[in-house]
Amino acid sequence: MNKELIIDAASGDINIALLEDKKLVELTKEKSNLQFAVGDIYLGKVKKLMPGLNAAFVDVGFEKDAFLHYLDLGPQFRTLHKYLDFNYNRKGKIPSFQKFKRERDIDKDGKITDVVNPGQLVMVQIAKEPISTKGPRLTSEISIAGRNLVLIPFSEKVSVSQKIGSEEERKRLRMLVGSIKPANYGVIVRTVAEGRKVKDLDLELKALVRKWESAFDTGKGAKPPHLFISELNRTSTILRDVLSVSFNNIYVNNETILRELREYISTIAPEKEKIVKPYSGSVPIFEHFGIEKQIKSSFGKTVSFRNGAYLIIEHTEALHVVDVNSGNRSKNVSDQETNAFETNVAAAEEIARQLRLRDMGGIIVIDFIDMKTSDHKQQITERMRKVMENDRAKHSILPLSKFGIMQITRQRVRPEMNINTTEKCPTCMGTGEISPSILFVDKIENHISDILQKQKHKTLTLKVHSYVAAYIGKGLFSLKVRWRFRFKCRIQVMGISSYDFLEYHIYDKHGEEITF
């Protein structure tokens, strides 16, 4: 499978598109001032206990207090709290983490009031970003993720990903990591570590240990709420999780991020450094790679997917509902059972893509087209499980019910991606009244004339909607040619499909927009 990552950072915010075989499967819009990313570790303060929920609310700096359930404290909570308290109350040298005496694990069926008190300082990690009116969801079972390994302080367990098929390889990795692991640390070996040499794993393990222990030096004396360890930005996180041999290209239109990505990849996979490539074209990067068009066609209530079939996707507070419709396809197939089965197979592929693309989490209910054959129902369930194998979010898929309903639960760690694909009427701008559209080209011509009267330009670039660009360039003696002879200026016309129908912008030869 051909994988490409397209990163648009020209506007200050970072938009990340993951393409598989040129098809958009994941889209991330990261604000430059994003806070409370999953994986960030905070020093927080317990505001109040909720015995009825067996949970506590913790202040980590968000406007709503974050939620910490007893089951998310982790078995080593007492040891972590003792070490934290020891460091904040002790003057002088910080005690060795690897020699620190561990406390007994907390009871799995205990109460929050047994181990946590109001006003207590706690070290917590963001498990879910703030969603809607809810604050972040927290955990005290700290984990620090690397490319091949995940470090767990105050644990001694070594676990190996079950996705590594070879039992012999899992045994090798378990013994290898166990031999290099420092005391008071547990390690989870990730799937991508398969076949890795001890040198690579040892270097990464030491870096993760250094990252954890050095944070106590820099954070000593800080008052809560305090960001203790920041997770990688979303770009690097995606790279860390999805970078593989099949990753072909990464295109980015920002020099700073380009440099950061190359430095990051050189540390985790030096042989892949050349896949990071700069993009400096005049056409917006998402437009150049066809992503804008895919966004327009993939978001919204109705999504077409094959031969006239389409999905209707509705979102509620409690769950997401997906309805599968055969549309015009039913007219082309005489056998209703065959039509339903083939449509449902294609729908399963598109639904799996939509779940990743929109990052839909929680409960998803899918109403497939009714099928009579039990074998067909079983095949649809198996197909859905197969196409969701590449989904990194934890999920569970139940078989089709007798009513043709499938239920899926999918891990929700951040707000759902929601893009409004509708546009304000380009002719009336929402007023209900329009000026004569036949005068639009005259308006552009007059604007060009005004620009050239005030400034001398040998080259101008006019960016308009693709349909308008086709009209301006139509014919042997087109408007573009006539303008060139009239103004003695080379005018390049560029079609941008993401523009509103009557939107246009004019740029000089340096790519700077001329606004007067």
XYZ file of C-alpha atoms in Angstrom:
516
model
C 0.000 0.000 0.000
C 1.300 3.427 -0.966
C 1.186 5.816 2.008
C 1.762 9.557 1.785
C 1.535 12.288 4.391
C 0.670 15.816 3.245
C 1.269 18.612 5.769
C -0.115 22.099 5.210
C 1.369 24.632 7.626
C 1.241 27.736 5.436
C -1.557 29.373 7.464
C 0.099 28.944 10.884
C -2.148 26.069 11.949
C -1.136 22.571 10.869
C -3.397 20.460 8.657
C -2.292 16.863 8.139
C -3.711 14.505 5.512
C -2.846 10.801 5.352
C -3.332 9.227 1.934
C -3.419 5.499 1.248
C -3.177 4.733 -2.464
C -3.998 8.424 -3.128
C -7.234 8.157 -1.106
C -7.748 10.387 1.931
C -8.167 8.218 5.060
C -7.170 10.523 7.934
C -7.384 14.282 8.329
C -6.066 16.208 11.327
C -6.408 19.926 11.910
C -4.023 20.982 14.663
C -4.253 24.476 16.089
C -0.889 26.117 16.717
C -2.024 26.917 20.278
C -3.450 23.452 20.971
C -3.494 22.466 24.637
C -4.220 19.247 26.483
C -3.060 16.825 23.790
C -3.388 13.114 24.507
C -0.174 11.919 26.178
C 0.704 15.202 27.918
C 1.718 14.691 31.557
C 0.616 17.306 34.117
C 1.161 18.077 37.736
C -2.388 18.661 38.932
C -4.237 19.350 42.143
C -7.282 17.406 43.372
C -10.216 19.809 43.643
C -12.912 17.492 44.959
C -13.791 13.823 45.386
C -16.954 12.192 44.063
C -17.403 8.966 46.095
C -20.592 8.108 44.217
C -18.635 8.023 40.943
C -15.529 6.635 42.652
C -13.622 9.461 40.963
C -11.938 12.798 41.544
C -11.920 16.105 39.694
C -8.435 17.481 39.137
C -7.301 20.978 38.165
C -4.831 20.788 35.261
C -5.460 24.293 33.951
C -8.535 23.656 31.807
C -11.665 25.738 32.358
C -13.487 22.562 33.445
C -11.808 20.300 35.990
C -10.461 17.061 34.508
C -11.954 13.673 35.426
C -9.881 10.953 37.117
C -11.588 7.627 37.886
C -10.266 5.194 40.496
C -9.727 2.505 37.836
C -7.431 4.931 35.980
C -5.121 5.517 38.958
C -2.943 2.548 38.057
C -1.636 -0.070 40.527
C 1.536 1.939 41.263
C -0.321 5.110 42.313
C 0.981 5.067 45.902
C 4.585 4.696 44.743
C 4.251 7.468 42.173
C 2.678 9.813 44.702
C 5.355 9.012 47.288
C 8.149 9.735 44.794
C 6.450 12.952 43.686
C 5.945 14.105 47.274
C 9.529 13.136 48.159
C 10.920 15.265 45.317
C 8.815 18.326 46.039
C 9.541 18.382 49.763
C 13.205 17.415 49.632
C 16.023 19.915 49.265
C 19.194 18.971 47.446
C 19.862 16.067 45.167
C 16.910 14.107 43.816
C 16.971 10.444 44.910
C 17.724 7.759 42.346
C 14.557 6.632 40.626
C 15.864 3.106 40.049
C 16.708 2.600 43.744
C 13.465 4.071 45.086
C 11.545 1.629 47.291
C 8.138 0.845 45.862
C 4.910 0.830 47.849
C 2.331 -1.942 47.621
C -0.117 -1.723 44.724
C -3.542 -0.229 45.362
C -6.565 -2.524 45.638
C -8.300 -3.113 42.287
C -11.729 -2.845 43.944
C -10.854 0.015 46.296
C -12.409 3.436 46.784
C -11.078 6.787 45.601
C -11.326 8.140 49.158
C -8.842 5.492 50.358
C -5.920 6.818 48.301
C -6.721 10.406 47.251
C -7.457 13.504 49.322
C -8.761 16.957 48.327
C -5.888 19.377 47.728
C -3.423 16.559 47.027
C -0.840 16.969 44.265
C -1.113 14.240 41.625
C 0.787 13.408 38.464
C -1.647 12.648 35.679
C -1.626 12.044 31.934
C -4.233 13.183 29.403
C -6.136 10.107 28.200
C -8.833 12.010 26.284
C -8.850 15.598 25.085
C -11.659 17.943 26.208
C -14.762 17.034 24.208
C -17.814 19.310 23.996
C -18.497 20.645 27.513
C -16.448 17.949 29.250
C -12.959 18.480 30.618
C -10.040 16.161 29.823
C -10.105 12.505 30.944
C -7.042 11.595 33.009
C -5.013 8.584 34.033
C -2.277 8.222 36.651
C -0.841 5.135 35.001
C 1.922 7.096 33.288
C 3.338 5.848 29.986
C 5.898 7.515 27.713
C 5.680 6.353 24.120
C 8.582 6.022 21.732
C 8.859 4.626 18.243
C 9.468 0.990 19.281
C 8.875 1.014 23.035
C 6.507 2.412 25.642
C 8.068 3.147 29.044
C 5.979 2.644 32.214
C 7.551 4.045 35.416
C 7.291 1.963 38.608
C 6.434 -1.253 36.839
C 8.561 -4.321 36.244
C 6.465 -5.992 33.560
C 7.709 -6.478 29.977
C 4.884 -6.924 27.444
C 5.183 -7.562 23.714
C 2.557 -6.641 21.124
C 0.352 -9.563 20.175
C 0.323 -8.263 16.588
C 3.824 -9.681 16.196
C 2.882 -13.038 14.715
C 5.996 -15.067 15.510
C 6.050 -16.529 19.003
C 9.821 -16.910 18.671
C 10.219 -13.195 17.845
C 8.026 -12.176 20.785
C 10.128 -14.338 23.088
C 13.346 -12.824 21.691
C 12.108 -9.267 22.214
C 10.853 -10.034 25.730
C 14.207 -11.475 26.786
C 16.167 -8.737 25.015
C 14.221 -5.854 26.593
C 14.227 -7.588 29.967
C 18.024 -7.706 29.902
C 18.464 -3.969 29.181
C 15.551 -2.590 31.189
C 16.500 -0.535 34.283
C 14.953 -1.344 37.670
C 11.581 0.245 38.532
C 10.576 0.457 34.876
C 8.141 -1.589 32.823
C 8.207 -1.691 29.027
C 5.676 -2.422 26.296
C 7.307 -3.509 23.026
C 5.385 -2.119 20.044
C 4.640 -3.940 16.790
C 7.178 -1.920 14.793
C 9.983 -3.268 17.012
C 9.804 -6.608 15.198
C 13.282 -7.495 13.913
C 14.977 -4.564 15.675
C 18.496 -4.986 17.043
C 19.383 -4.577 20.698
C 21.413 -1.425 19.963
C 18.393 0.409 18.527
C 16.123 -0.596 21.393
C 18.731 0.240 24.030
C 19.268 3.744 22.631
C 15.540 4.432 22.554
C 14.997 3.026 26.034
C 17.755 5.227 27.487
C 16.262 8.276 25.755
C 12.812 7.579 27.245
C 14.290 7.065 30.729
C 16.269 10.305 30.381
C 13.135 12.167 29.277
C 11.226 10.965 32.353
C 13.923 11.488 34.979
C 15.142 14.859 33.663
C 11.587 16.225 33.909
C 11.878 16.070 37.719
C 14.962 18.302 37.563
C 13.314 20.977 35.420
C 9.915 20.745 37.124
C 11.056 20.851 40.727
C 9.252 23.549 42.688
C 6.628 24.164 39.985
C 3.143 24.947 41.223
C 0.128 23.102 39.854
C -1.314 23.125 37.293
C 1.980 22.547 35.488
C 2.815 20.796 32.210
C 5.350 18.207 33.336
C 6.132 16.418 30.059
C 4.699 17.448 26.715
C 3.725 14.843 24.174
C 5.099 15.247 20.661
C 3.080 17.541 18.441
C 0.403 15.833 16.367
C 2.599 15.681 13.280
C 5.388 13.800 15.019
C 2.878 11.611 16.863
C 1.340 10.462 13.584
C 4.804 9.792 12.184
C 5.772 7.834 15.286
C 2.670 5.672 15.044
C 2.302 5.102 11.306
C 5.789 5.413 9.809
C 6.604 2.093 8.177
C 8.385 0.594 5.209
C 5.327 1.302 3.060
C 5.477 5.033 3.842
C 6.617 6.551 0.557
C 6.524 10.338 0.815
C 5.942 13.187 3.251
C 5.312 16.592 1.672
C 5.365 19.777 3.745
C 5.166 23.468 2.814
C 6.886 24.904 5.881
C 10.682 25.088 6.304
C 10.660 24.889 10.103
C 8.453 21.805 10.205
C 10.431 20.290 7.326
C 13.623 20.586 9.367
C 11.969 19.235 12.533
C 10.560 16.237 10.672
C 13.905 15.390 9.096
C 15.611 15.581 12.480
C 12.932 13.417 14.063
C 13.015 10.775 11.322
C 16.817 10.708 11.352
C 16.655 9.569 14.985
C 14.042 6.831 14.545
C 14.596 5.665 10.966
C 17.656 7.241 9.293
C 17.059 5.292 6.093
C 13.699 7.080 5.642
C 14.997 10.657 5.931
C 14.790 11.256 2.168
C 11.043 10.682 2.076
C 10.491 14.143 3.635
C 10.196 16.555 0.716
C 9.487 20.288 0.529
C 6.551 21.642 -1.458
C 6.810 25.140 -2.883
C 4.292 25.168 -5.725
C 2.058 28.148 -6.400
C -1.081 25.998 -6.107
C -2.067 25.293 -2.448
C -0.613 21.961 -1.337
C -3.987 20.349 -0.572
C -5.288 21.506 -3.949
C -2.219 20.110 -5.734
C -2.665 16.631 -4.255
C -6.440 16.567 -4.771
C -7.206 16.639 -1.056
C -9.577 19.625 -1.125
C -11.892 17.823 -3.538
C -11.855 14.688 -1.385
C -12.676 16.744 1.716
C -15.661 18.330 -0.058
C -16.960 14.927 -1.143
C -16.234 13.026 2.089
C -17.708 15.268 4.782
C -21.350 16.137 5.173
C -24.563 14.260 5.824
C -24.599 12.323 2.514
C -21.543 10.482 1.189
C -21.582 8.715 -2.195
C -19.258 5.747 -2.577
C -19.949 3.483 -5.582
C -22.316 3.228 -8.577
C -24.913 5.574 -7.118
C -24.937 4.013 -3.628
C -24.550 6.386 -0.700
C -24.356 6.695 3.087
C -26.370 9.003 5.307
C -24.426 9.868 8.467
C -26.141 11.459 11.478
C -24.477 12.504 14.728
C -26.164 12.680 18.133
C -24.844 13.284 21.640
C -25.061 9.566 22.483
C -24.054 7.846 19.228
C -23.473 8.056 15.483
C -25.915 6.523 13.007
C -24.991 5.385 9.485
C -27.673 4.359 6.977
C -26.654 2.442 3.828
C -28.654 3.113 0.658
C -28.276 1.441 -2.742
C -29.557 4.506 -4.632
C -29.560 4.161 -8.429
C -27.563 0.951 -8.237
C -30.710 -1.084 -7.531
C -31.950 -0.349 -11.061
C -28.975 -2.102 -12.619
C -29.188 -5.426 -10.763
C -32.113 -7.851 -11.140
C -31.324 -9.940 -8.047
C -32.167 -7.927 -4.911
C -30.096 -10.168 -2.610
C -26.994 -9.788 -4.796
C -27.535 -6.039 -4.999
C -27.863 -5.738 -1.215
C -24.785 -7.865 -0.547
C -22.515 -6.076 -3.061
C -23.669 -2.658 -1.855
C -23.056 -3.622 1.784
C -19.537 -4.892 0.988
C -18.667 -1.580 -0.668
C -20.352 0.327 2.172
C -18.246 -1.485 4.790
C -15.060 -0.199 3.118
C -16.350 3.372 2.965
C -17.651 3.283 6.557
C -14.252 2.111 7.834
C -12.666 5.041 5.979
C -15.239 7.505 7.337
C -14.635 6.396 10.936
C -10.913 7.132 10.570
C -11.404 10.277 8.520
C -13.905 11.912 10.869
C -12.347 10.264 13.962
C -15.809 9.167 15.067
C -15.755 7.635 18.553
C -18.160 6.114 21.025
C -21.051 4.018 19.720
C -21.633 3.718 15.973
C -24.839 2.067 14.729
C -24.917 0.971 11.078
C -28.152 0.097 9.270
C -27.066 -2.130 6.380
C -29.443 -3.077 3.572
C -31.453 -6.136 4.616
C -30.062 -9.490 3.479
C -31.800 -12.851 3.789
C -28.780 -15.149 3.531
C -26.990 -15.806 6.831
C -23.766 -16.467 4.916
C -23.926 -12.975 3.424
C -24.452 -11.472 6.883
C -21.421 -13.318 8.203
C -19.303 -12.137 5.258
C -20.273 -8.504 5.905
C -19.184 -8.810 9.560
C -15.877 -10.398 8.521
C -15.363 -7.736 5.830
C -15.911 -4.927 8.326
C -13.371 -6.447 10.708
C -10.889 -6.852 7.851
C -11.125 -3.265 6.558
C -10.809 -1.875 10.091
C -7.536 -3.681 10.798
C -5.584 -0.523 9.844
C -7.553 1.613 12.323
C -5.206 2.472 15.200
C -8.090 3.363 17.537
C -9.289 0.532 19.752
C -12.613 -0.797 18.516
C -15.056 -3.648 18.905
C -17.434 -4.926 16.195
C -20.584 -6.931 16.934
C -22.135 -9.245 14.312
C -25.145 -8.126 12.283
C -28.420 -8.461 14.142
C -31.507 -10.071 12.559
C -32.627 -6.552 11.634
C -29.419 -5.879 9.658
C -27.989 -3.587 12.360
C -24.285 -3.594 13.252
C -22.926 -1.985 16.411
C -19.358 -0.728 16.689
C -17.638 0.883 19.642
C -14.559 2.929 18.801
C -12.139 4.649 21.168
C -12.782 8.363 21.472
C -9.764 10.378 22.641
C -10.372 13.717 20.914
C -13.302 15.662 19.433
C -14.784 14.328 16.222
C -13.534 15.945 13.025
C -16.422 17.958 11.599
C -16.039 20.080 8.467
C -18.909 22.111 7.047
C -18.878 21.460 3.294
C -21.768 23.794 2.496
C -20.919 27.226 1.109
C -22.556 30.618 1.276
C -24.247 31.460 -2.020
C -21.395 32.978 -4.065
C -23.689 35.274 -6.044
C -25.886 36.784 -3.335
C -23.554 36.184 -0.321
C -26.602 35.150 1.689
C -28.650 38.293 0.998
C -31.007 36.788 -1.589
C -30.188 39.541 -4.100
C -27.546 39.353 -6.826
C -25.763 41.691 -9.187
C -25.712 40.634 -12.862
C -23.303 37.676 -13.062
C -22.493 38.585 -16.663
C -20.558 41.544 -15.259
C -18.236 39.377 -13.120
C -15.514 39.094 -15.773
C -15.772 42.842 -16.385
C -15.207 43.359 -12.655
C -11.986 41.307 -12.808
C -10.842 43.182 -15.931
C -11.426 46.559 -14.285
C -9.528 45.405 -11.184
C -6.542 44.380 -13.315
C -6.680 47.733 -15.088
C -6.653 49.610 -11.752
C -3.671 47.588 -10.529
C -1.597 48.226 -13.654
C -2.365 51.942 -13.605
C -0.975 52.225 -10.082
C 1.898 49.731 -10.366
C 3.956 48.366 -13.240
C 3.836 44.588 -13.484
C 5.070 42.340 -16.279
C 3.380 39.270 -14.828
C 0.186 38.787 -12.818
C -1.455 35.600 -11.576
C -5.243 35.471 -11.392
C -6.683 32.720 -9.195
C -10.375 31.952 -9.730
C -12.743 29.006 -9.507
C -11.891 26.273 -12.011
C -15.094 26.870 -14.034
C -14.375 30.595 -14.332
C -10.747 29.827 -15.299
C -12.007 27.568 -18.086
C -14.290 30.354 -19.369
C -11.509 32.964 -19.318
C -9.161 30.641 -21.246
C -11.762 29.379 -23.725
C -11.115 29.729 -27.436
C -8.221 30.727 -29.659
C -8.694 34.434 -28.991
C -9.695 34.028 -25.342
C -10.232 36.699 -22.722
C -6.799 35.870 -21.317
C -5.159 36.538 -24.682
C -7.125 39.765 -25.174
C -6.116 40.984 -21.719
C -2.481 40.276 -22.489
C -2.577 42.425 -25.634
C -4.592 45.189 -23.982
C -2.517 45.532 -20.800
C 0.896 44.496 -22.255
C 1.173 42.155 -19.270
C 1.410 38.373 -19.028
C -1.631 37.189 -17.065
C -1.603 33.620 -15.791
C -5.019 32.201 -14.923
C -5.097 29.444 -12.301
C -8.198 27.433 -11.425
C -8.712 26.628 -7.718
C -11.644 24.281 -7.121
C -11.860 25.115 -3.393
C -12.729 28.779 -4.175
C -16.300 30.046 -4.089
C -17.742 30.318 -7.583
C -17.246 34.089 -7.876
C -14.168 34.399 -5.665
C -10.919 35.689 -7.166
C -7.489 36.922 -6.052
C -4.671 38.600 -7.970
C -0.956 38.017 -7.174
C 2.311 39.558 -8.326
C 5.318 37.595 -9.625
C 6.552 37.029 -6.043
C 3.284 35.370 -5.022
C 2.142 38.324 -2.903
C -1.555 39.154 -3.160
C -2.398 42.611 -4.514
C -5.242 43.832 -2.319
C -6.006 47.414 -3.345
